[in-house]
Phi, psi and omega in degrees: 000138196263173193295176152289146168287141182272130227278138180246156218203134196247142166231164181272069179272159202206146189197143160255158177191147182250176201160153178250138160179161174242119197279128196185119177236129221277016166269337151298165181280167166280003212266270173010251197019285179285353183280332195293279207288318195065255200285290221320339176293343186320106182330310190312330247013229200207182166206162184213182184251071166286157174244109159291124171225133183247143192247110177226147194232165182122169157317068181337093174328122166322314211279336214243323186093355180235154175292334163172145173331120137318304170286340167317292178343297218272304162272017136272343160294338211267338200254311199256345184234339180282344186251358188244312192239350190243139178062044160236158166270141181245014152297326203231315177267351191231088182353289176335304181270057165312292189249026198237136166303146162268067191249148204287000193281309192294330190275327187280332184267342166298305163316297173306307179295011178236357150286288178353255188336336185269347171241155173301174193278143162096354200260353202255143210252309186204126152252132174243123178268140158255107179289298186237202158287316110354315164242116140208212198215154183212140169224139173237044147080007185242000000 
């Protein structure tokens, strides 16, 4: 009779950060724009309260009891979304959108590829944005 598969077991981290930005995409007419984006197109931008939840999966380690150090986690959120997004326009201040619309589908995948290097290979599963209470976005890398 063969071993048991060792049980996966998914945690959660979660960090808020506020930020500004505007959906515009600078290929477009202003007419677009606003037909697209509507208030969100606003020259000024906008601003939200986001909640990130980061999703890391896996095997629970014999020795450690964990799918992986929290604080490692933790302080790669603190490096890639608190010193990088919060209280920026991320229009202006946050490289990635240079040439990226800033739509929160875009801010979860902006996100994933800047944790990715930063964590060990395989444990990290979804980053999720909350833009409002109401919208929100999700990516697992594919």
């Amino acid at each position: 009779m063969g071993s048991l598969a060792p049980p996966i077991v998914s945690i959660i981290r979660r960090e808020h950060f506020s930020a500004c930005h505007r959906l515009h995409n600078p290929a477009l007419s202003d007419e677009d724009n606003l037909r697209i984006y509507g208030k969100c197109n606003n020259p000024n931008g906008h601003g939200h309260n986001y909640v990130v939840e980061v999703t890391v999966r896996g095997p629970v380690d014999p020795k450690t009891g964990m799918v992986m150090n929290l604080v490692d986690l933790k302080e790669a959120m603190n490096t890639t979304i608190m010193k990088t997004m919060d209280h920026k326009h991320l229009d202006k201040d946050v490289p990635a959108f240079k040439n990226m619309v800033s739509t929160t589908e875009n801010v979860c995948i902006v996100i994933w590829q800047s944790l990715a290097p930063l964590l060990p290979k395989g444990p990290l599963y979804e980053v999720k944005v909350h833009e409002t209470e109401n919208n929100v976005a999700y990516y697992r890398g594919d």
